Coordinates of C-alpha atoms and ligand atoms in Angstrom, one line a residue:
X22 CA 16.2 -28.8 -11.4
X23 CA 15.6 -25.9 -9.9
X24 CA 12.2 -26.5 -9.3
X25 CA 12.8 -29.7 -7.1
X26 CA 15.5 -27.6 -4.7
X27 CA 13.0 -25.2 -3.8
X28 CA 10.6 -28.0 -3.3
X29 CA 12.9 -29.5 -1.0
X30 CA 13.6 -26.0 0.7
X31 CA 9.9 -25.8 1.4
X32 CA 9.7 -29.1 2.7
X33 CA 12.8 -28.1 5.3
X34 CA 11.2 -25.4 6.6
X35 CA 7.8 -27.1 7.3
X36 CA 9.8 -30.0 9.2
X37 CA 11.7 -27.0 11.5
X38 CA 8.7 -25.2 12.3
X39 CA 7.0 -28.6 13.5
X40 CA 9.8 -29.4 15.1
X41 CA 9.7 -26.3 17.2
X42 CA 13.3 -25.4 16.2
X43 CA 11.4 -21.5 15.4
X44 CA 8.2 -22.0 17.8
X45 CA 6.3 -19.0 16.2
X46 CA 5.0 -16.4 19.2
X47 CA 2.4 -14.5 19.4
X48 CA 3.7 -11.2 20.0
X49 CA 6.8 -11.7 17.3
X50 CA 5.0 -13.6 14.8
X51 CA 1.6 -13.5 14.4
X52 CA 0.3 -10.1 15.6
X53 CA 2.1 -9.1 12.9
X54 CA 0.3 -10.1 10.5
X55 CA -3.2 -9.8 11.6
X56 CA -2.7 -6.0 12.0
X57 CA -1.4 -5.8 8.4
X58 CA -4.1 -8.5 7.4
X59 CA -7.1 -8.7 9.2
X60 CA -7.8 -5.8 11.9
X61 CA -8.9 -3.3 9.7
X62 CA -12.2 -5.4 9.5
X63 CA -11.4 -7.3 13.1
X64 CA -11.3 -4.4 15.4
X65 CA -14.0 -2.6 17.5
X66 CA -16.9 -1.6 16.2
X67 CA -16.0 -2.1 12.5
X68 CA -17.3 -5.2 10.0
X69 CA -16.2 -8.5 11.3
X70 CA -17.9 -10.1 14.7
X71 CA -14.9 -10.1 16.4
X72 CA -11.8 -8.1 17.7
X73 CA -8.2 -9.7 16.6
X74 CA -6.3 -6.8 18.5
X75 CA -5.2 -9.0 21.3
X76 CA -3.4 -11.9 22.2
X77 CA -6.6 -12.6 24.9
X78 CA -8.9 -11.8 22.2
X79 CA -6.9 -14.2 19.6
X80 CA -6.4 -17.0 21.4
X81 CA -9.8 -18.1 21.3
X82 CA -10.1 -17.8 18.0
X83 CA -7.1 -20.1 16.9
X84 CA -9.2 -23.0 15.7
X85 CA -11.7 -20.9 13.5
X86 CA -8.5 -18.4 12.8
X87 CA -6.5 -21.5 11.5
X88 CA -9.8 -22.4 9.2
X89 CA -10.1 -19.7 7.8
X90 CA -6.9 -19.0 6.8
X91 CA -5.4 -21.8 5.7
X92 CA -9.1 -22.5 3.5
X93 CA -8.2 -18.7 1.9
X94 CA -11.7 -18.0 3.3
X95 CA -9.7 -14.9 5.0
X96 CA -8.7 -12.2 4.1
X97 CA -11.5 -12.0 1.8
X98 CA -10.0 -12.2 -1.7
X99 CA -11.9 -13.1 -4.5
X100 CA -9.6 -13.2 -7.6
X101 CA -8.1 -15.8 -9.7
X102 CA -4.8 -15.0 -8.9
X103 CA -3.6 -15.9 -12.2
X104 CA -4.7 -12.9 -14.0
X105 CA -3.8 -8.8 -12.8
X106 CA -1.7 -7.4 -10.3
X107 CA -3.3 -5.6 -8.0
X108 CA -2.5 -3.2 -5.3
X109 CA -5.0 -4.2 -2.7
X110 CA -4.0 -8.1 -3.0
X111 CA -5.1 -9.1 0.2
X112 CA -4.1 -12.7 -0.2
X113 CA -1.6 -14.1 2.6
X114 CA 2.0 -14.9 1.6
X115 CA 2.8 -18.5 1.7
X116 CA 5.3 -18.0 4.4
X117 CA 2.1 -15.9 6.9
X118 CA -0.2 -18.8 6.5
X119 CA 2.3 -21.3 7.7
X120 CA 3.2 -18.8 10.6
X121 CA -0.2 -19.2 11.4
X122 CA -0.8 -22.8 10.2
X123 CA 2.3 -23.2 12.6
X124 CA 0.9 -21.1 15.9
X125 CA -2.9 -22.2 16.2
X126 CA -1.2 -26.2 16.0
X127 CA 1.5 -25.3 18.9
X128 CA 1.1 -24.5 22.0
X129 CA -0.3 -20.8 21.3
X130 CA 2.8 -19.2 23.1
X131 CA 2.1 -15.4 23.8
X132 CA 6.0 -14.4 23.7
X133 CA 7.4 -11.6 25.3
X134 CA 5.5 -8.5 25.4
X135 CA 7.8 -6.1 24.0
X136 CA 7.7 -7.4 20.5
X137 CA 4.2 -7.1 19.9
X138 CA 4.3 -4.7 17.2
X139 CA 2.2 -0.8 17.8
X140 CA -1.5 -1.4 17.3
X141 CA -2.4 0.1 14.2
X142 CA -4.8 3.5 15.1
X143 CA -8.2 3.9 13.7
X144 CA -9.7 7.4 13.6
X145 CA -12.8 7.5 14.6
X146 CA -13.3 4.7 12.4
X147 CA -12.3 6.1 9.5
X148 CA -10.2 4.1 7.5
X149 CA -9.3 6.9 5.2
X150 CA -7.8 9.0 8.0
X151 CA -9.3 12.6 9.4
X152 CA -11.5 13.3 6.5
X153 CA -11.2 17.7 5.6
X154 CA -15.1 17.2 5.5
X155 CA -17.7 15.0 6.3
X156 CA -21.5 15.7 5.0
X157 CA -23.8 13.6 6.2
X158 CA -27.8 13.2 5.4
X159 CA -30.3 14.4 7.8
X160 CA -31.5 11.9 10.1
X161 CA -33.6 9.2 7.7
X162 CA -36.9 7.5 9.9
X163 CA -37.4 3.7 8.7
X164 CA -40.5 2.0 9.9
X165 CA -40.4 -1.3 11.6
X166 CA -41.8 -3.1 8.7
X167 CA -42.2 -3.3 4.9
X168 CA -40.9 -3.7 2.0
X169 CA -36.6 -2.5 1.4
X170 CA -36.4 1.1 1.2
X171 CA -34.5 2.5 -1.6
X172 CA -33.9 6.5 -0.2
X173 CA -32.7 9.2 -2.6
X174 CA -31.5 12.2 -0.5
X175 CA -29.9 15.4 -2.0
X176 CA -27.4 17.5 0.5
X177 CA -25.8 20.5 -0.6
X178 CA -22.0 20.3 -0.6
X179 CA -22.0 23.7 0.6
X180 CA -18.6 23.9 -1.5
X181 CA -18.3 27.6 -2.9
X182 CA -15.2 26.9 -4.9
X183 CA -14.4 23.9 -7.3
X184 CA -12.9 20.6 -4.6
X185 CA -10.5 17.8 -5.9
X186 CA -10.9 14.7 -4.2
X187 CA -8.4 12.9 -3.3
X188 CA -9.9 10.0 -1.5
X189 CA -13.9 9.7 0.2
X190 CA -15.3 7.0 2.3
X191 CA -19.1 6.6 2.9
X192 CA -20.3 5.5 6.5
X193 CA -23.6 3.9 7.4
X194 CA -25.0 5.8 10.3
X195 CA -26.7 2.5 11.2
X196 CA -25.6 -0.4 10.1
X197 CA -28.3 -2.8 10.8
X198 CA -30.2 -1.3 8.2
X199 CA -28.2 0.5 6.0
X200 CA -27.7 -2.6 3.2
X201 CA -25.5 -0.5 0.8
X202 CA -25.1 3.3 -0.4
X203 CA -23.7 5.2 -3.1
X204 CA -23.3 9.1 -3.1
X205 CA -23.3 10.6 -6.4
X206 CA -22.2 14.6 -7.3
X207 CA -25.0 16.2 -8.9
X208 CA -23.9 19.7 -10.6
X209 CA -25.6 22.8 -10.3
X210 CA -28.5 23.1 -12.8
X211 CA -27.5 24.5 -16.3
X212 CA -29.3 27.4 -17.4
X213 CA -32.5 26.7 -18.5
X214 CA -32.4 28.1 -22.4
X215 CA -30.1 25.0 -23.2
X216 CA -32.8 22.7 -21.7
X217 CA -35.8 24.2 -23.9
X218 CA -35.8 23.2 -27.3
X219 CA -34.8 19.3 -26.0
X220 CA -36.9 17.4 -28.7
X221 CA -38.8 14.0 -27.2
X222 CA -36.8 10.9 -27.1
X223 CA -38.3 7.5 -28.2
X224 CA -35.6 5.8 -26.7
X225 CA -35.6 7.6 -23.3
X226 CA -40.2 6.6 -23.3
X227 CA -39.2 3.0 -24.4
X228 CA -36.7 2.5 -21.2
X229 CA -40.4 4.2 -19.4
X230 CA -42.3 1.1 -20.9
X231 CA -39.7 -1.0 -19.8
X232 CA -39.0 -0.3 -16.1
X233 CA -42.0 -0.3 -13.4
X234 CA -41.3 1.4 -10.0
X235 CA -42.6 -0.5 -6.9
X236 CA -42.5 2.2 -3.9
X237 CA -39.0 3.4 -4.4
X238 CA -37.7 0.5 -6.2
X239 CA -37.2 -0.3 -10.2
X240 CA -37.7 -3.1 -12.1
X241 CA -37.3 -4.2 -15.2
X242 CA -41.1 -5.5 -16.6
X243 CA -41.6 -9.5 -16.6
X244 CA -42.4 -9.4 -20.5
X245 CA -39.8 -6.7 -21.5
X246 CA -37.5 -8.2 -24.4
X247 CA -34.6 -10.1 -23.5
X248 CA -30.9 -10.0 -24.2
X249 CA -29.0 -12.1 -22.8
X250 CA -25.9 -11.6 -25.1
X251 CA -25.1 -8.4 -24.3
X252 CA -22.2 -8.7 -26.8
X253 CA -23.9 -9.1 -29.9
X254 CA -23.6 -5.0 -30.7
X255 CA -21.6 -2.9 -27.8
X256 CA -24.1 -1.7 -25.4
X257 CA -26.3 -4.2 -26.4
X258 CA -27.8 -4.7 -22.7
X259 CA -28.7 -1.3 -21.5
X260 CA -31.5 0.1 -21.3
X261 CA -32.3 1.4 -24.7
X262 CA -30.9 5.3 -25.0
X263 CA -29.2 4.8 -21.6
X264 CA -25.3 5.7 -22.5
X265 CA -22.6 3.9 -20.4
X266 CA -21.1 5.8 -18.2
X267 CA -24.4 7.2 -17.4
X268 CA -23.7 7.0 -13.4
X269 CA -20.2 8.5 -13.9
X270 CA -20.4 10.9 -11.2
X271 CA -20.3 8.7 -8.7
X272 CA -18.0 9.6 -6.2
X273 CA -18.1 6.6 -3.2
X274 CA -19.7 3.7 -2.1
X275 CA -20.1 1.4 0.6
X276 CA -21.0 -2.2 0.0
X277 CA -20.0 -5.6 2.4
X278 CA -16.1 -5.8 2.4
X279 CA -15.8 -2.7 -0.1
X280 CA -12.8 -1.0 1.0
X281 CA -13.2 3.6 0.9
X282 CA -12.8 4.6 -2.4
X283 CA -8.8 6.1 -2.6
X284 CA -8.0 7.5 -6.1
X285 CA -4.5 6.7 -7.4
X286 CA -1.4 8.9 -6.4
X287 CA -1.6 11.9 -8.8
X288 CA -5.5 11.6 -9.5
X289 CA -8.6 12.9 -8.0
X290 CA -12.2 13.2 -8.6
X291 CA -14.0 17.0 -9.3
X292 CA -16.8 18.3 -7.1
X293 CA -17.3 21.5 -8.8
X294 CA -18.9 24.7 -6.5
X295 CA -22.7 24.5 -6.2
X296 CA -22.8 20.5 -6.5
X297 CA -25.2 18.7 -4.2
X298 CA -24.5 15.0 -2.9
X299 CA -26.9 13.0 -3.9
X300 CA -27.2 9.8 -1.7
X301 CA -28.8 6.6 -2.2
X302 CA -29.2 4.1 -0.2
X303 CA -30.6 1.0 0.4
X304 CA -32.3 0.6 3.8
X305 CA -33.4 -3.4 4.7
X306 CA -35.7 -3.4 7.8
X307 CA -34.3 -6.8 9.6
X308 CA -34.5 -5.5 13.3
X309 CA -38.4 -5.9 13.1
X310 CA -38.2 -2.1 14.7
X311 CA -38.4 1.8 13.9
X312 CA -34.9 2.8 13.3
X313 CA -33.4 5.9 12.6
X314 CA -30.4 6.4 9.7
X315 CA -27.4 9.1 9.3
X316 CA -25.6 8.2 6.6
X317 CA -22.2 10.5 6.0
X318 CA -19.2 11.0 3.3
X319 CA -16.3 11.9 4.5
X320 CA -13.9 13.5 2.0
X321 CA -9.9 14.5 1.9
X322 CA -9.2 16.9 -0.5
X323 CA -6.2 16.7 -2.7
X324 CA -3.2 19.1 -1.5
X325 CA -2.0 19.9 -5.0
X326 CA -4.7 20.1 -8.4
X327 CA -4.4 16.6 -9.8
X328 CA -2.1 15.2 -12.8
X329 CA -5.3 14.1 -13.8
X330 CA -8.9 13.6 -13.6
X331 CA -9.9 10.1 -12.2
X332 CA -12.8 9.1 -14.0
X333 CA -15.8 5.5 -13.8
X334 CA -17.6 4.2 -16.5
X335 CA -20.5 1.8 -15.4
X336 CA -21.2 -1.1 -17.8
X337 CA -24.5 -3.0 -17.3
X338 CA -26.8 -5.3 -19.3
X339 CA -30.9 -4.6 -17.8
X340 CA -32.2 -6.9 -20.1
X341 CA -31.2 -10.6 -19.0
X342 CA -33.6 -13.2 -17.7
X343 CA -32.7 -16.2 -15.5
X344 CA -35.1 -19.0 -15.7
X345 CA -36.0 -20.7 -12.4
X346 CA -33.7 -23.4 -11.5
X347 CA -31.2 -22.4 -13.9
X348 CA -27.7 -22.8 -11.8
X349 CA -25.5 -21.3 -14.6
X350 CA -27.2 -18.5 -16.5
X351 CA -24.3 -17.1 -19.1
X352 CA -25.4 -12.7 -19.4
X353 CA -22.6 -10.7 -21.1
X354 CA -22.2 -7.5 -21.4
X355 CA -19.7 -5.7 -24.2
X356 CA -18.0 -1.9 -24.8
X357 CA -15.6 -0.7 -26.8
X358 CA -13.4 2.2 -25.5
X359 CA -12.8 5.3 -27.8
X360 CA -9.5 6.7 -26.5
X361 CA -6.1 6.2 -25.0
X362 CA -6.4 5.2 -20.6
X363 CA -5.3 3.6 -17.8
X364 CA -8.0 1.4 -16.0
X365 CA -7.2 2.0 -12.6
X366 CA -9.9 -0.1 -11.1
X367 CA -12.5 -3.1 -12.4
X368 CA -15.9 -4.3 -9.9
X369 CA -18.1 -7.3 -10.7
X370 CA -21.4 -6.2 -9.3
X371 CA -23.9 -8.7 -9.1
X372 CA -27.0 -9.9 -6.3
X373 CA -27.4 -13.1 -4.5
X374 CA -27.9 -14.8 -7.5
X375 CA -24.4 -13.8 -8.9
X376 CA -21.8 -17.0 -9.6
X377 CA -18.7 -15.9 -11.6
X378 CA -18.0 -12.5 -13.7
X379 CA -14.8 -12.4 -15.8
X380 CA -13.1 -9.1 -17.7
X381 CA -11.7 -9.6 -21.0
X382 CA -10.4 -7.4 -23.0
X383 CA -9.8 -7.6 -26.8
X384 CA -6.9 -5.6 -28.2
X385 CA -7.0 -3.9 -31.5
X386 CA -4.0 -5.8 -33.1
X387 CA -6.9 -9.0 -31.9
X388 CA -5.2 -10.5 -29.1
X389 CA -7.1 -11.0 -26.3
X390 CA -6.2 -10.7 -22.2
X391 CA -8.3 -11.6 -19.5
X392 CA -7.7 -8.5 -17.0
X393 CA -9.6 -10.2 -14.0
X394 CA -11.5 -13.5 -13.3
X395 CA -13.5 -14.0 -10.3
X396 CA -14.1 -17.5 -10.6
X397 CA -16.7 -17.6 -7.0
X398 CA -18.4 -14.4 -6.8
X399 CA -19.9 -13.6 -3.2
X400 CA -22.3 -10.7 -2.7
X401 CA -21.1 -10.3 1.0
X402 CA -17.4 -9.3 -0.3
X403 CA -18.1 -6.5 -3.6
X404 CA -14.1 -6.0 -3.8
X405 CA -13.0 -3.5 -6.2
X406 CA -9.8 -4.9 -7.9
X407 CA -7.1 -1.8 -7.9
X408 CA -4.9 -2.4 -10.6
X409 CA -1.1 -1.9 -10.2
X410 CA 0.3 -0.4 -12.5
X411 CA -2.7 0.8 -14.1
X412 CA -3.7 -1.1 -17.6
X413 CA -3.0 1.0 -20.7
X414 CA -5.7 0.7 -23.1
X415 CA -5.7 1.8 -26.6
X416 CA -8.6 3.2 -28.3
X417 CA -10.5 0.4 -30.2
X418 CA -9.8 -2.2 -27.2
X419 CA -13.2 -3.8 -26.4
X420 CA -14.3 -5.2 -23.3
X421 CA -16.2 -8.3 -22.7
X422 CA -17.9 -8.8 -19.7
X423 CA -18.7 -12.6 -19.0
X424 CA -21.1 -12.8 -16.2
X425 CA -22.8 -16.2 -14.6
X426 CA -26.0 -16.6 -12.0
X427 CA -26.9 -19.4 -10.0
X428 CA -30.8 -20.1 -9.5
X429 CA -31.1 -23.0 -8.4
X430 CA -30.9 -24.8 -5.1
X431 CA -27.5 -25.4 -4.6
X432 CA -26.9 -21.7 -4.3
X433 CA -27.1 -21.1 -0.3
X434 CA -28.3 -17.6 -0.9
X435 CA -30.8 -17.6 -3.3
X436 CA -33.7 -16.6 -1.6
X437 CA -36.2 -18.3 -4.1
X438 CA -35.1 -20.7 -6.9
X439 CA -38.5 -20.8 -8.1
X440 CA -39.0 -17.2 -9.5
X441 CA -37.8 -15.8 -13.3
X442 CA -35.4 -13.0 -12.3
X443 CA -35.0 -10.1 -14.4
X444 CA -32.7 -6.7 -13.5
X445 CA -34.0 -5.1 -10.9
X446 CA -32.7 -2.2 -7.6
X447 CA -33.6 -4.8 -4.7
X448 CA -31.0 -7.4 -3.6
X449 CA -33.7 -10.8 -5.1
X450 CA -33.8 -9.0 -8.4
X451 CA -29.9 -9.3 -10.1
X452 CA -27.8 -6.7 -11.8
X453 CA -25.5 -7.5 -14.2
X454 CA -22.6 -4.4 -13.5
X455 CA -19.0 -4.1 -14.4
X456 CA -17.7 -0.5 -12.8
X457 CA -14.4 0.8 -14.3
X458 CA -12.3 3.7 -13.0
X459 CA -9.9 5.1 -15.1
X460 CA -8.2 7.9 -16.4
X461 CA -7.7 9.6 -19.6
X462 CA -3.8 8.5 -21.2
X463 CA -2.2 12.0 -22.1
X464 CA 1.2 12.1 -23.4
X465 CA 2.1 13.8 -20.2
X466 CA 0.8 11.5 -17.9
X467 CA 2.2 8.5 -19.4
X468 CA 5.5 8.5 -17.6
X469 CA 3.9 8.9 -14.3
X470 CA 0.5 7.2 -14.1
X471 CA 2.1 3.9 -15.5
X472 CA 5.6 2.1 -16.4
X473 CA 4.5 -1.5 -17.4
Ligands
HEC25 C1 -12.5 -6.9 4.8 C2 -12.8 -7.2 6.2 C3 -12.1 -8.4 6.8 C4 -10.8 -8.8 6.8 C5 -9.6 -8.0 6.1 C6 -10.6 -10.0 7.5 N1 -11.9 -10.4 8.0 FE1 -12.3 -12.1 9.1 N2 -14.3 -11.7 9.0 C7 -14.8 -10.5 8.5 C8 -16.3 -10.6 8.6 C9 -17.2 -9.5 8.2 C10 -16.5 -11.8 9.2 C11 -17.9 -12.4 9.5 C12 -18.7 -12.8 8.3 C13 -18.1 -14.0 7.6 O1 -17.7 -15.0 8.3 O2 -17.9 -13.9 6.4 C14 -15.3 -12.5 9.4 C15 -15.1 -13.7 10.0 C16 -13.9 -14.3 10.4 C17 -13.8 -15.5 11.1 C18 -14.9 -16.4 11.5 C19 -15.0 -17.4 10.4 C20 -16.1 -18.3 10.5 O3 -16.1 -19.3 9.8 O4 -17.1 -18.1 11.3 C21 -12.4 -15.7 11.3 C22 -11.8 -16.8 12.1 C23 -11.8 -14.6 10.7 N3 -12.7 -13.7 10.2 C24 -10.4 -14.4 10.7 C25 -9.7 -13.4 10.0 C26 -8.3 -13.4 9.9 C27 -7.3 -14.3 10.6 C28 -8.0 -12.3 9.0 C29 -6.7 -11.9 8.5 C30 -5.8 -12.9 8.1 C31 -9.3 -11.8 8.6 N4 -10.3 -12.5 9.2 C32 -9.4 -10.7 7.8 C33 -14.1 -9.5 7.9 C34 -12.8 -9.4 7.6

């Protein structure tokens, strides 16, 4: 019964907006909710091709705006709603897309001016606000052709105490070539007695044997074994001796559609005195002409030391193989957690190739929750998923990561359904990667970090 009445309710309000009874404007009703939806990315100078500031610069628009909105194509969003709550949701409400459904099929009425809501601000185009420091690389010379560029570049932080950070957003200097970029904190070097007595590691000359390094690049050798079930042992995928987690000093990215990396309320990541910033990134030379590259991170620092410690663990599997032509390749990748935390964040990372990646996560008492599903994965939108409230996690909780890759045809952006494709850094090579930020569950942060 109550199902049907707010059927009917729904059905009532469709028939008054078509009948004009609520005409939506532009200035009341829809600008609105493109500067809480869309012009972060639809602004000047930023991501998306066009401006969405304006009702001149809107109008235009309508038809594609209408497509795009009411096909979910926009805001990009990639998760099966079903499954997590997360605090970045950028889905439109039911209600915004038929405002909009409602406007573009009208008469496009701009409405009086004194409604239109204040423009959202954007410093200097950064969307984590006035960073307290930005370090940027010197300026990086790309030839006009050859093969992608994969540039490693050390900066010193110049930091002479220990910095929290609070949140940090990494800007391509140029962003026709600058394809993606991660900065990673490098510590200052221990003293060198502890490194002496190191005794050789088999493991560590295997993962040699394994990789091959084309100008900057790695990848994994043709006839290097192959696991595709990464879940047959935990770790199972990685390279052999490599320890998840082994990237956990990463400290931002940038990637298509990845929004700056803000850690949650109370948290923040360590950059101890000394550290350098080590950037890498991945230069693609499509302008067919010498370009020139500064990259920069911009941190804010947190105003009080941190509850707690906001921490990443990266989990991969290096040794899958897609056949040619395959269009649903099953890799999966599994680890179990040792202690008590919070995941405060989850990212499927895959290439061109990637077609689906779902978290599940198998509890110790054996019941098992699928924490996110991303049923169409797209390379051009890497989201990471903020969980909210953070996930509690007990130790012995295992994590399955389910990935699939499309090589076939049908996949619009595989650049070559012919070729075997094994892990490798350049975007037609895969990677099979599952980030997760989290921090550590104390008894004193319990009350704070998360109330489910
Ligand atoms: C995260 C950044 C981002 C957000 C948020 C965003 N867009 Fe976009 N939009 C883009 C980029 C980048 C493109 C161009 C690439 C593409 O089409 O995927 C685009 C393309 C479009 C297009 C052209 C689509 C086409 O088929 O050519 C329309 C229309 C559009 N956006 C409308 C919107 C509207 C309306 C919203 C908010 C409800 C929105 N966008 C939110 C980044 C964004």
């Amino acid at each position: 019964m109550k199902r049907l009445g707010a059927a009917i309710v729904a059905i009532g309000l469709g028939v008054l907006a078509h009948a004009g009874a609520a005409e939506p404007v532009f200035t009341r009703d829809v600008a609105p909710i493109l500067y809480q939806h869309c012009v972060v990315c639809h602004h000047p100078n930023d991501i998306a091709p066009m401006s969405l500031m304006t009702y001149s610069e809107v109008k235009p628009w309508a038809a594609a705006i209408r497509e795009a909105v009411l096909t979910r194509k926009m805001p990009p969003w990639l998760a099966d709603p079903r499954y997590g709550h997360w605090s970045n949701d950028a889905r439109l409400s039911d209600a915004e897309i038929a405002t909009i459904r409602a406007w573009t099929a009208g008469a496009k009425l701009e409405g009086d001016e004194k409604l239109m809501p204040p423009a959202p601000t954007f410093h200097d185009g950064w969307k984590i606000g006035k960073p307290d420091v930005v370090i940027a690389i010197p300026p990086h010379k790309l030839d006009a052709t050859g093969p992608d560029e994969y540039a490693y570049i050390s900066v010193p932080s110049g930091f002479t105490e220990d910095r929290w950070v609070a949140a940090a957003e990494l800007r391509p200097g140029n962003r026709r070539i600058v394809h993606h970029a991660h900065v990673f904190v490098e510590e200052p070097p221990e003293p060198a007695k502890n490194m002496a007595a190191k005794p050789p590691d088999p493991a560590r000359a295997f993962t040699q044997w394994i990789q091959i390094r084309r100008d900057s690049l790695t990848f994994v050798r043709p006839d290097a074994p192959v696991i595709d079930d990464g879940c047959a042992i935990d770790d199972n995928g990685r390279f052999p001796g490599s320890k998840a987690g082994d990237l956990g000093s990463l400290i931002s990215s940038y990637l298509p559609g990845r929004e700056p990396d803000v850690y949650p309320e109370g948290t923040a990541r360590l950059i101890r005195a000394g550290s350098n910033l080590k950037f890498q990134i991945h230069y693609s030379r499509t302008t067919g002409k010498p370009e020139t590259d500064s990259t920069s991170v911009g941190l804010i620092f947190a105003k009080h030391p941190p509850e707690q410690v906001a921490r990443r663990i990266d989990l991969a599997n290096h040794m899958f193989l897609i056949p040619a032509g395959d269009p649903d390749q099953e890799v999966t990748e599994c680890h179990t957690f040792h202690k008590d935390m919070y995941i405060t964040s989850l990212t499927p990372h895959m290439h061109l190739r990637g077609k689906a990646m779902r978290f599940t996560m198998t509890f110790p008492d054996g019941h098992s929750e699928t924490l996110l599903d991303v049923p169409a994965y797209d390379f051009n939108w890497q989201i990471t998923y903020r969980a909210a409230p953070p996930i509690f996690i007990p130790a012995g909780a295992r994590l399955k990561i389910d990935a699939h890759f499309d090589n076939s045809v049908n996949n619009p952006r595989n650049p070559d359904a012919t070729r075997t494709i094994r892990w490798g850094e350049a975007s037609e090579t895969e990677m099979m990667d599952g980030w997760v930020e989290y921090v550590d569950a104390l008894p004193t942060n319990a009350p704070t970090i998360a109330k489910k």
